[in-house]
Coordinates of C-alpha atoms and ligand atoms in Angstrom, one line a residue:
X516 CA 1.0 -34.4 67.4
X517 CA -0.4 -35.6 70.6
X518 CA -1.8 -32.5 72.8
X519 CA 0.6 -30.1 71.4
X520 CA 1.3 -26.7 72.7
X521 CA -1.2 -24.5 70.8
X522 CA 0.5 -20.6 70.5
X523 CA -2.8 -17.4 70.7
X524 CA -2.8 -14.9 68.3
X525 CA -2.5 -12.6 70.6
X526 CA 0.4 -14.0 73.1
X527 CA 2.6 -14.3 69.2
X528 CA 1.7 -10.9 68.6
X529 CA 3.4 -9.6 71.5
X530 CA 6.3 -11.8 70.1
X531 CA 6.3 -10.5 67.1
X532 CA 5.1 -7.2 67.6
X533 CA 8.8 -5.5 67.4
X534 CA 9.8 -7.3 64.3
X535 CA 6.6 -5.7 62.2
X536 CA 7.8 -2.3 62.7
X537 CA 11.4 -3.0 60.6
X538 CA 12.3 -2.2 57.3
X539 CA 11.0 -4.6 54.1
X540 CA 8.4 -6.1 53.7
X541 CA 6.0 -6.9 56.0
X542 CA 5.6 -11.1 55.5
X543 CA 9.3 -11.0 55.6
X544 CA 10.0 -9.6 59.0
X545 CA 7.1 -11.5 60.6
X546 CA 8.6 -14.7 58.8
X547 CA 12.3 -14.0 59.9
X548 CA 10.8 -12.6 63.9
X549 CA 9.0 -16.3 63.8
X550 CA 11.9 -18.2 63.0
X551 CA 14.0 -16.0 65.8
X552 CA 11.9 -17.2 68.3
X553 CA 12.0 -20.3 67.1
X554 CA 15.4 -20.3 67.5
X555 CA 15.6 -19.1 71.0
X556 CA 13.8 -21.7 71.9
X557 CA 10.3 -18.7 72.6
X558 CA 7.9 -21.0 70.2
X559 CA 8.8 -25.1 70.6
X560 CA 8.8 -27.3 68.2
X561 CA 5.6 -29.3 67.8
X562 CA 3.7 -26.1 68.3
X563 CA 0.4 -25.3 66.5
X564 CA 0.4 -21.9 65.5
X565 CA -2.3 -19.8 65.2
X566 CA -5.0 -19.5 62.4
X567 CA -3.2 -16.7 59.9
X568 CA -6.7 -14.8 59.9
X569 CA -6.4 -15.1 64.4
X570 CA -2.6 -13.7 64.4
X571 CA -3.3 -11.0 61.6
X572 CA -5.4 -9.6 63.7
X573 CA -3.7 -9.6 66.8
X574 CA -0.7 -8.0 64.8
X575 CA -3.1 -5.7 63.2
X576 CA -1.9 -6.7 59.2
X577 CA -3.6 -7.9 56.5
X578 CA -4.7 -12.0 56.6
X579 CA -2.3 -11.4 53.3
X580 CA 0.9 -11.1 55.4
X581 CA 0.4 -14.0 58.0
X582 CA -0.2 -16.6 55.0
X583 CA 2.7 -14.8 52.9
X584 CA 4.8 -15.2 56.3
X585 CA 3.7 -18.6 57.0
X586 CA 3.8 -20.1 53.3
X587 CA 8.0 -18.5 53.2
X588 CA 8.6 -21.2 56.2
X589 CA 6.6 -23.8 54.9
X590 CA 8.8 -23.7 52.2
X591 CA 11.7 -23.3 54.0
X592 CA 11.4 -26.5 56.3
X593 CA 10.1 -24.2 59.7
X594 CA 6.7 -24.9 59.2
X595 CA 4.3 -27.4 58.3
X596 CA 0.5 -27.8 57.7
X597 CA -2.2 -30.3 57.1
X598 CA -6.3 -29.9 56.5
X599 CA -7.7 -29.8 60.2
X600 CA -4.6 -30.3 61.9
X601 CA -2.9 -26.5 61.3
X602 CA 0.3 -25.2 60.9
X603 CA 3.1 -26.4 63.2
X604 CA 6.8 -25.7 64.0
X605 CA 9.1 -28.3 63.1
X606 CA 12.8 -28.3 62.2
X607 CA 14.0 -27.4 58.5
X608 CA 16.2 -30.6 58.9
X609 CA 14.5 -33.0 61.0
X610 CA 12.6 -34.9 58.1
X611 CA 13.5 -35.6 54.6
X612 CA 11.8 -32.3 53.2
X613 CA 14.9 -30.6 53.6
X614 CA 16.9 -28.4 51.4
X615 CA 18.0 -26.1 52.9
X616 CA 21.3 -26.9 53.8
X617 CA 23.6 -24.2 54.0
X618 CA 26.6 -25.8 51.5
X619 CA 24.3 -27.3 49.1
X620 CA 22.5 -23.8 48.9
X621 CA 24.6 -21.4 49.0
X622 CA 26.8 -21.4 46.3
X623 CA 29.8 -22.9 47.4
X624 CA 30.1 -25.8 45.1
X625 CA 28.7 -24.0 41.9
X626 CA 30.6 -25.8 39.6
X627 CA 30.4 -29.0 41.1
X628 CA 27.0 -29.6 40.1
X629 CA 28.2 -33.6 39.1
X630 CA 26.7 -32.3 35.4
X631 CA 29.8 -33.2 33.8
X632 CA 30.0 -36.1 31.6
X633 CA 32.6 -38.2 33.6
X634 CA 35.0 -40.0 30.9
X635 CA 37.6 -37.9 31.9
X636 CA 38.3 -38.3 35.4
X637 CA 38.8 -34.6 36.1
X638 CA 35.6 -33.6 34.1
X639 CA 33.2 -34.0 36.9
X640 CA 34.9 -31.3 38.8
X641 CA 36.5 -28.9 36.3
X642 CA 34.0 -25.8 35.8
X643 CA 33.0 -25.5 32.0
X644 CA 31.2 -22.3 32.8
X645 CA 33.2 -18.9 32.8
X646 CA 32.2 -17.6 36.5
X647 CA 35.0 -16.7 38.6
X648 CA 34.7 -18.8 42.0
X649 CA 35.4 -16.7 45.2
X650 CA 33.5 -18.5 47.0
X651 CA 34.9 -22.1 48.2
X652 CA 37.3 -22.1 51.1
X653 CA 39.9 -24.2 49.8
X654 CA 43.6 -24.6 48.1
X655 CA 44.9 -26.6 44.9
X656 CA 46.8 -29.4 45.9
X657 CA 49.2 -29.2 43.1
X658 CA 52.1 -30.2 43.5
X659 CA 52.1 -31.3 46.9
X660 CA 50.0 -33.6 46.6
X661 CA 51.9 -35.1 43.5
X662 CA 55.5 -34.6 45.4
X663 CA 54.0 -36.8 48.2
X664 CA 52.6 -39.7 46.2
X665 CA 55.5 -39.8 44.3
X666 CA 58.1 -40.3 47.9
X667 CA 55.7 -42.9 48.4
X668 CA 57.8 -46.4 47.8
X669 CA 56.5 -49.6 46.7
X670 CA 57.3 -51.4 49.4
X671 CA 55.3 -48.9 51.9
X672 CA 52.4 -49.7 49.8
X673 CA 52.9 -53.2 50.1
X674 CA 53.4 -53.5 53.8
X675 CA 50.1 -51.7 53.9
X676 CA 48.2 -53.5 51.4
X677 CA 49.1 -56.7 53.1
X678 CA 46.9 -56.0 55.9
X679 CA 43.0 -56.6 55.1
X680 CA 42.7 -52.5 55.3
X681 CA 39.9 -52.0 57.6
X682 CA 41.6 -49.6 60.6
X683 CA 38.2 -47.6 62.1
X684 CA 40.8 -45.7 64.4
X685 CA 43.1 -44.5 61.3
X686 CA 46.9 -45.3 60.9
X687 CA 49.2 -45.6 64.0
X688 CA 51.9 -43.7 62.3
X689 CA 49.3 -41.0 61.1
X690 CA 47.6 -40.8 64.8
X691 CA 51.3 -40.9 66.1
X692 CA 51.8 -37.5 63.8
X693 CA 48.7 -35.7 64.7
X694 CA 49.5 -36.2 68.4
X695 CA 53.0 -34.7 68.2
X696 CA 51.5 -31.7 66.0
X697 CA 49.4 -31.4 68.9
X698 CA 52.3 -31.7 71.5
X699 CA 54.5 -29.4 69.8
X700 CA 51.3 -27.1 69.7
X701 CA 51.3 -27.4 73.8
X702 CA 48.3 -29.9 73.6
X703 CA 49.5 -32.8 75.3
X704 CA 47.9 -35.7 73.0
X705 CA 48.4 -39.4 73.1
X706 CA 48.0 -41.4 69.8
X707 CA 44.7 -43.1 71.3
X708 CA 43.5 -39.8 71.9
X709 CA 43.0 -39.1 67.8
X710 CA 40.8 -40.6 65.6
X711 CA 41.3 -40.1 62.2
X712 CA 38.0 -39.4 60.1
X713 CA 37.4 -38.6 56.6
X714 CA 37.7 -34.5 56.7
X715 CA 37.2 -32.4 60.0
X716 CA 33.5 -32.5 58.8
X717 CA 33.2 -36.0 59.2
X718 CA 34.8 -35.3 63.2
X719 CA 32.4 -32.8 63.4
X720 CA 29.7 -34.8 62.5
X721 CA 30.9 -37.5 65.2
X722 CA 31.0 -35.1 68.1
X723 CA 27.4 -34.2 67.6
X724 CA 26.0 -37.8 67.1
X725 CA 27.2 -38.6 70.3
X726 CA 26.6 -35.0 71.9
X727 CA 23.1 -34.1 70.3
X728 CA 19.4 -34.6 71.1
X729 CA 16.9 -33.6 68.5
X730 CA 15.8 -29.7 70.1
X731 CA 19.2 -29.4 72.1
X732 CA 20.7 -26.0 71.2
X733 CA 24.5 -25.5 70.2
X734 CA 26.0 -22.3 70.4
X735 CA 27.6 -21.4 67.5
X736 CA 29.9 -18.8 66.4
X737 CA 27.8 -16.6 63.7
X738 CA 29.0 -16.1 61.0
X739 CA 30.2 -20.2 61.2
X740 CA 31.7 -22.5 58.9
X741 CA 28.5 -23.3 56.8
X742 CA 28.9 -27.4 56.9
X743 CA 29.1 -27.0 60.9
X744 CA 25.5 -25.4 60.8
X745 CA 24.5 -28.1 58.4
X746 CA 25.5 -31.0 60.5
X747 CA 24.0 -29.6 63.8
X748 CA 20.6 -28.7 62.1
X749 CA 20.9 -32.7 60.4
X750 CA 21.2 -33.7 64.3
X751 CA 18.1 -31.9 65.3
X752 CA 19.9 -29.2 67.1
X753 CA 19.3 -25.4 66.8
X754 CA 22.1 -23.1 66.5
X755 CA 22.4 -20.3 69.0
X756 CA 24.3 -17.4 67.3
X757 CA 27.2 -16.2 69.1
X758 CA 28.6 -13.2 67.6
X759 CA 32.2 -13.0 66.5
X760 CA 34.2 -9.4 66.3
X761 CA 37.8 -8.9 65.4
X762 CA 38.9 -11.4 68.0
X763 CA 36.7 -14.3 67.4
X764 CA 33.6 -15.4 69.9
X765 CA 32.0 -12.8 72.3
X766 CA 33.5 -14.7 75.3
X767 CA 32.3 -12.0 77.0
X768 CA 28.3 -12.7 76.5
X769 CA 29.3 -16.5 76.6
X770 CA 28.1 -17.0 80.4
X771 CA 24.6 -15.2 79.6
X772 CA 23.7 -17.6 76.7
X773 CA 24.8 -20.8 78.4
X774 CA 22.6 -19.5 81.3
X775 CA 19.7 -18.9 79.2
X776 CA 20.0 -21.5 76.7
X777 CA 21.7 -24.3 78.4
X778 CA 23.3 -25.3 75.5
X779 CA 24.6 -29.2 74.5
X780 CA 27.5 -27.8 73.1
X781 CA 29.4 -25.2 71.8
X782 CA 31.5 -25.0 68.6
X783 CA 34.3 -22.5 68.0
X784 CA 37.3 -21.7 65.3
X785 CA 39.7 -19.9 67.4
X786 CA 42.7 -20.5 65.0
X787 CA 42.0 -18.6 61.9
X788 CA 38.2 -18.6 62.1
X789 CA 36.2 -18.8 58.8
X790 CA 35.0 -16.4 57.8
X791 CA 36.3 -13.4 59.8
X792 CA 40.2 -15.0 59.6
X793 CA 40.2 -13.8 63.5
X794 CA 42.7 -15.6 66.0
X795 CA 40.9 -15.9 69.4
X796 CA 43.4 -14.0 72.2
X797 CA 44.6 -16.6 75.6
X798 CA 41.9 -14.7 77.4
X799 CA 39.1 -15.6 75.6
X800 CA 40.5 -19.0 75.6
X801 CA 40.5 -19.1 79.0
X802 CA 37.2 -17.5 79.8
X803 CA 35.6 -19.5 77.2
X804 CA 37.2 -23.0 79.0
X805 CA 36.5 -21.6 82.5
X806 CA 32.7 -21.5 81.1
X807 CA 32.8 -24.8 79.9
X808 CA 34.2 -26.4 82.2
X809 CA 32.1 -24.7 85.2
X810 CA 29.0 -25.4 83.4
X811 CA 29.7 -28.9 82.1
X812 CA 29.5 -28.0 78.8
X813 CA 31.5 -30.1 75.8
X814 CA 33.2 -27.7 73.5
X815 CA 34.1 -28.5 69.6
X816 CA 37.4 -26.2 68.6
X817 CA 38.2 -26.7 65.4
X818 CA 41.4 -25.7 64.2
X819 CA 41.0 -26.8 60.3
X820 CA 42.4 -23.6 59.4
X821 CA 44.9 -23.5 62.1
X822 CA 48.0 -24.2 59.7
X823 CA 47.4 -21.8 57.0
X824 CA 49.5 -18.7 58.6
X825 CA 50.4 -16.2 56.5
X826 CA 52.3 -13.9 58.7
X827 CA 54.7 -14.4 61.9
X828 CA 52.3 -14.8 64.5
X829 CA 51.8 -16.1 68.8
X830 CA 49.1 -18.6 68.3
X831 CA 48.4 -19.0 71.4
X832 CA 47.6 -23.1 72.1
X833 CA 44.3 -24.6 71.7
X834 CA 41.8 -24.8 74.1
X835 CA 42.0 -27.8 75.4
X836 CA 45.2 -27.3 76.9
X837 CA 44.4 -23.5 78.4
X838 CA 41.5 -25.4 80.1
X839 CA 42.4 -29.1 80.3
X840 CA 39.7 -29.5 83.3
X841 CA 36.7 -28.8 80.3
X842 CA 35.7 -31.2 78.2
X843 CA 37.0 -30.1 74.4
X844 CA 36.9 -32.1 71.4
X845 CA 39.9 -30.8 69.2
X846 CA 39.4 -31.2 64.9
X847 CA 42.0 -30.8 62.4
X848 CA 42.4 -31.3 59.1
X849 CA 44.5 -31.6 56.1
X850 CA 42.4 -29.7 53.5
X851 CA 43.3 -26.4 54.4
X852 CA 47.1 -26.2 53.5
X853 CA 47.4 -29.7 51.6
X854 CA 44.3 -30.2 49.7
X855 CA 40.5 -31.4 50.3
X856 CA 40.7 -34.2 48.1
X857 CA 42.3 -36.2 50.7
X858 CA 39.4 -36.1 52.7
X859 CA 41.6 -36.5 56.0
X860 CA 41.0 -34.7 58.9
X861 CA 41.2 -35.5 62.9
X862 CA 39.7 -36.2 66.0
X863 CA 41.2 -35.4 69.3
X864 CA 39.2 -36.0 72.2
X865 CA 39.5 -36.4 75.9
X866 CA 40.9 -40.0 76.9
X867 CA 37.7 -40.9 78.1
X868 CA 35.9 -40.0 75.2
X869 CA 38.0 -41.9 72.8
X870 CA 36.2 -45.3 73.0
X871 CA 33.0 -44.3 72.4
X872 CA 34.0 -42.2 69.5
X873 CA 35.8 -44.7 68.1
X874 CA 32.2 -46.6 68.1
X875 CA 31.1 -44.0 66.6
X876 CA 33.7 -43.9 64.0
X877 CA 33.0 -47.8 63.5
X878 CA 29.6 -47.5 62.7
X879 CA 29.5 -44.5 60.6
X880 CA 32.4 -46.2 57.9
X881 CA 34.7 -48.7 59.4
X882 CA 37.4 -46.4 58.6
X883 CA 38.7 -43.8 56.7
X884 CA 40.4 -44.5 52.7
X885 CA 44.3 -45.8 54.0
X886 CA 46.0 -45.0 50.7
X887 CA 45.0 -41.1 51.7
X888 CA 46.6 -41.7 55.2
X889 CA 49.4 -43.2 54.0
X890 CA 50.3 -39.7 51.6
X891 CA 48.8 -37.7 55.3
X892 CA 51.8 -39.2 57.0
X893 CA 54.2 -38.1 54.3
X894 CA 52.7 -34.5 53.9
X895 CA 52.9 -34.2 57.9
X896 CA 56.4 -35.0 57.8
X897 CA 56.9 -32.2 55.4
X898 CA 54.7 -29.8 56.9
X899 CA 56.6 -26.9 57.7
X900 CA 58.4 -27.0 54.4
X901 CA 54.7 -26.7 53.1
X902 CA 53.1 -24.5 55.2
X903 CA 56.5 -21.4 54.1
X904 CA 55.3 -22.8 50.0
X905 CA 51.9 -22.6 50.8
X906 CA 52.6 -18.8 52.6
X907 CA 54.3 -17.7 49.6
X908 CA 51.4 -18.5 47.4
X909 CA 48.8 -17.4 49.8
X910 CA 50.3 -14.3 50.7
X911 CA 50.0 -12.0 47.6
X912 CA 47.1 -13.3 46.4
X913 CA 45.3 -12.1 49.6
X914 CA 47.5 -9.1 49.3
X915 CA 46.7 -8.7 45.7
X916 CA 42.6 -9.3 47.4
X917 CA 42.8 -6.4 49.5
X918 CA 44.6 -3.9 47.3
X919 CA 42.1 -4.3 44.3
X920 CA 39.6 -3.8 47.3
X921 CA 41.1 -0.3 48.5
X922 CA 41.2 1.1 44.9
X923 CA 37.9 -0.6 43.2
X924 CA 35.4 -0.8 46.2
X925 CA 36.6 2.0 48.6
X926 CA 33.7 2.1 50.4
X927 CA 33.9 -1.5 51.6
X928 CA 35.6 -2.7 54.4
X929 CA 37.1 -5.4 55.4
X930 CA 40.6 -6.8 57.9
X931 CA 43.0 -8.5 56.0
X932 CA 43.6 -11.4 57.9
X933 CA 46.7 -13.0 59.2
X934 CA 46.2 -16.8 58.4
X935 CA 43.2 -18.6 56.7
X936 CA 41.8 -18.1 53.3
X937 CA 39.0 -15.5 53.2
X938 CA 38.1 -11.9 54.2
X939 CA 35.2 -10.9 55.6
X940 CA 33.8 -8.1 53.8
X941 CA 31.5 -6.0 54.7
X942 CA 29.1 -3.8 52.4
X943 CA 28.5 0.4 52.9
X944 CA 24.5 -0.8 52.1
X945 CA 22.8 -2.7 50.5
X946 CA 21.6 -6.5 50.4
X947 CA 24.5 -9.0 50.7
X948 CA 22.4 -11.8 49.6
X949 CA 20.6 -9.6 46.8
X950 CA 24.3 -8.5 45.6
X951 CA 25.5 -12.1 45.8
X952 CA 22.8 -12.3 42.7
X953 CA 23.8 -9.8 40.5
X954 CA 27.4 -10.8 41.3
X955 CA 26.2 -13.7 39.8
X956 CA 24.7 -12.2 36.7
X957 CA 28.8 -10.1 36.3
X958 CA 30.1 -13.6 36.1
X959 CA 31.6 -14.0 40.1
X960 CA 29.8 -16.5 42.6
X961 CA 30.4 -15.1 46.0
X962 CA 28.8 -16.6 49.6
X963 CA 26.6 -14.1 51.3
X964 CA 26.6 -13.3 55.2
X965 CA 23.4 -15.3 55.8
X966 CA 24.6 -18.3 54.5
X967 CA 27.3 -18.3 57.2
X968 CA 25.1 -17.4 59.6
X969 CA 23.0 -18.7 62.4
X970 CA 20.0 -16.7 62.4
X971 CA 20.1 -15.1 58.3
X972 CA 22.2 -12.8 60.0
X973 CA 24.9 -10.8 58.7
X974 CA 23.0 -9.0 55.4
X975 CA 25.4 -6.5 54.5
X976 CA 28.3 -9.0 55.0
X977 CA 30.0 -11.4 52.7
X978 CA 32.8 -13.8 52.5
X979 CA 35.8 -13.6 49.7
X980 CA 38.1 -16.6 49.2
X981 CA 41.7 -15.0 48.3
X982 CA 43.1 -19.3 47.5
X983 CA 42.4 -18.1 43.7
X984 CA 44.9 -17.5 40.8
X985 CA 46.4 -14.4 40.6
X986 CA 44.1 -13.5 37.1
X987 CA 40.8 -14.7 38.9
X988 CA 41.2 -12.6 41.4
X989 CA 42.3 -9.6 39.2
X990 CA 38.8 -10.1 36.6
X991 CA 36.6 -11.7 39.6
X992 CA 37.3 -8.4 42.0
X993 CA 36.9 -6.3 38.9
X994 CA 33.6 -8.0 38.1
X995 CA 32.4 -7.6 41.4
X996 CA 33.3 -4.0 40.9
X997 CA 31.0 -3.2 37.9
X998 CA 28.5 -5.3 39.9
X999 CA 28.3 -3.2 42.9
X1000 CA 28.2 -0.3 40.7
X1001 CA 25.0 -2.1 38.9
X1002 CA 23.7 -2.7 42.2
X1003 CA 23.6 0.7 43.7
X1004 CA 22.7 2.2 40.7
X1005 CA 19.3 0.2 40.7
X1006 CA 19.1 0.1 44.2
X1007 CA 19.2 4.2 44.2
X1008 CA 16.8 4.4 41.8
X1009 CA 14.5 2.6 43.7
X1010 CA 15.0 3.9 46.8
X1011 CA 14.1 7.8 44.8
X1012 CA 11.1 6.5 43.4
X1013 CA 10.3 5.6 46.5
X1014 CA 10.5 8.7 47.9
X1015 CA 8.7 10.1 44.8
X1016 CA 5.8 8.6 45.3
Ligands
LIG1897 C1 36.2 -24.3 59.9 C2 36.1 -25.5 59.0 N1 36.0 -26.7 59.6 C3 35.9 -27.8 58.8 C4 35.9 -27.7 57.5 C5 35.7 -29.0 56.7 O1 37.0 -29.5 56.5 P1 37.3 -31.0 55.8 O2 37.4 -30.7 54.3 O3 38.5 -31.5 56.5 O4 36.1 -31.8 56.1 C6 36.0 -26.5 56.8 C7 36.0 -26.5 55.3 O5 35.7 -25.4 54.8 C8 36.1 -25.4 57.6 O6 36.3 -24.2 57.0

């Protein structure tokens, strides 16, 4: 902390001074207004903020409110204070303090809390606990996953195994098969083009090591895939929300926040976007592309959901090859209609990108597990037989999702999506996050709009995962029924003593 920017009371106050005159409690919205313009990049990091009694009274609240305000994002990473040197802004992720990493917190793995005692190779990951999960964005992989293994011959195995089994780029034959997905897609990919990496995460996570400065910014689509705001935050970056309607990314408002934010990168999920399930139009695609590339900025599309379609749909072709003259790192993965387990997913990258991401790739594992790639291969050769299985499982359970919806929760709403996994719902009133807790208590784990999105955004929103059995989506939408009714019940009766008194 050499000569850092020191923030007045009173040029914070005019800052914050908006924010104070919401609704909730007062620490909250001067914690939440700080943490905005932290994240637009208003307040730097390194700044020393000042003295709670100093901005209390510039803001005219009590001395109460600041330290309430500033203690919230002490705890939650923004802030940090020592005897004589003040309070600072620093980056939730940017030390080991963390913990508050969107996947880790937000309910998505509740039953993989590695509690289980693991003689039994399946009882680390089987729930003991009698909540109904609508919350984790992923399939079964039985009995693909079986059917594949089992095609696999001994003598496929051996021609593999006789090689020492370090391969940083991935298997030829699996590269060769991502390329042609690509191709048939109307991406024009070479095999050198594709690296393979373990999950789309881990391609994620590649792009912004060799993209990302501590303090860039990224625009991301909000609400987001909850591991992409992880890995961005891990990097140092801060996400730039870019709202999302029916038809994916504001492409539209694109141009105004690369002028204003110039950010590294941004990241998009224009085939079946998680949450909303929207499918970005050719427009978009093209105005977002035409942004890019005019501004020099890399884009990250990731298309992990891009095979689950549930209905006959015009996908219109990835990015990359509406605007080959931008730079656009492509990322796939098998998860989404095969199964996570695998842990293989894809890089494609512009050819002059691919050798230093294949450094990359090097230093970060020497290579992803070959036995997966090996059943990848075999699964991609079957993949359209799949992808109709996969529809006709998919298909009535998110039907099955939305009816129970109409009839139980009328007031909600939602768009019943035509490919991915979840629906975006969102709430009449009400606290998504504070619902998400007395879901909890009815016995359902559900992920709130905030922990999808960039900025805590999103509070009457939620996401629910519709890759459930048919009976845990019958009990775990009727749960969340006699929840909401719990909810507004207390809710209402707060809200009347309120006005009682
Ligand atoms: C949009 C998106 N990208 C990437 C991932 C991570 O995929 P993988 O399991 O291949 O790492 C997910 C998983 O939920 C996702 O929804």
């Amino acid at each position: 902390l050499e000569d850092p920017i020191r923030e007045t009371g009173p040029r914070l106050a005019e800052l914050l001074k908006d924010a104070v005159r919401g609704d909730g409690p007062l620490y909250r919205l001067v914690a939440h207004a700080l943490k905005q313009a932290i994240d637009r990049g208003e307040i730097a990091l390194g700044t020393v903020l000042p003295p709670e009694r100093a901005l209390a009274r510039s803001l005219a609240v009590s001395r109460a409110t600041v330290v309430a305000a500033y203690d919230r994002l002490k705890a939650e990473g923004w802030l940090e204070s020592r005897q004589g040197s003040g309070t600072w802004v620093r980056h939730p992720d940017d030390t080991s303090a963390g913990g508050v990493d969107a996947v880790s917190t937000s309910r998505l793995f509740l039953a993989n809390d590695g509690r289980g005692a693991p003689a039994d190779p399946t009882a680390d990951v089987s729930s003991d606990s009698d909540v109904i999960e609508l919350s984790v964005a992923a399939v079964t992989g039985t009995s693909v996953i079986g059917d594949a293994v089992e095609s696999l011959t001994r003598s496929e195995i051996d021609a593999l195994t006789a090689h020492h089994g370090y391969v940083p780029q991935g298997l030829r034959a699996l590269r060769q098969r991502v390329a042609e997905h690509y191709a048939a897609a109307g991406l024009a990919t070479q095999a050198d083009q594709v690296i393979i990496t373990t999950g789309a995460h881990q391609a994620l996570s590649l792009v912004a090591r060799q993209v990302l400065h501590p303090g860039d910014s990224v625009l991301v689509e909000s609400p987001t895939f909850p591991g992409a705001l992880d890995v961005f935050r891990r990097f140092g970056a801060r996400p730039i929300p870019l709202p999302v309607d029916e038809h994916g990314a504001r492409t539209d408002i694109v141009a105004e926040l690369v002028d204003r934010a110039s950010p590294a990168m941004i990241y998009v999920a224009p085939h079946f976007h998680n949450p909303t399930g929207a499918v970005m139009p050719l427009e978009r695609r093209h105005e977002l592309g035409t942004i890019a590339a005019q501004s020099d900025t890399p884009v990250v599309e990731d298309l992990a959901l891009a095979d689950v379609i549930l209905e006959p749909i015009d996908l219109p072709p990835p990015i990359a090859a509406v605007c080959p003259e931008a730079t656009i790192h492509t990322i796939g993965s098998t998860a989404k209609l095969f199964w996570a387990g695998l842990r293989i997913g894809w890089l494609r990258t512009p050819e002059p990108w691919a050798t230093r991401m294949l450094a990359t790739k090097t230093v970060a594992d020497l290579g992803s597990p070959l036995l997966s790639q090996l059943i990848a291969v075999r699964l991609l050769d079957r993949m359209s037989d799949v992808q109709q299985w996969r529809r006709a499982q998919l298909r009535p359970r998110r039907d099955q999702m939305c009816s129970l919806l109409t009839e139980l929760l009328p007031d909600w709403t939602f768009r019943c999506p035509a490919g991915g996994l979840s629906l975006w719902v969102t709430l009449p009133r009400g606290n998504a996050e504070e619902f998400a807790d007395v879901a909890l208590r009815h016995g359902v784990a559900i992920v709130p709009g905030p922990a999808l999105s960039v900025d805590e955004g999103n509070r009457r929103s939620l996401r629910l995962v519709y890759a459930h059995s048919e009976t845990d989506i019958e009990e775990g939408i009727r749960r969340l029924a006699t929840a909401w009714e719990a909810y507004i019940s207390t809710t209402a009766s707060r809200s009347s003593a309120r006005l009682l008194v």
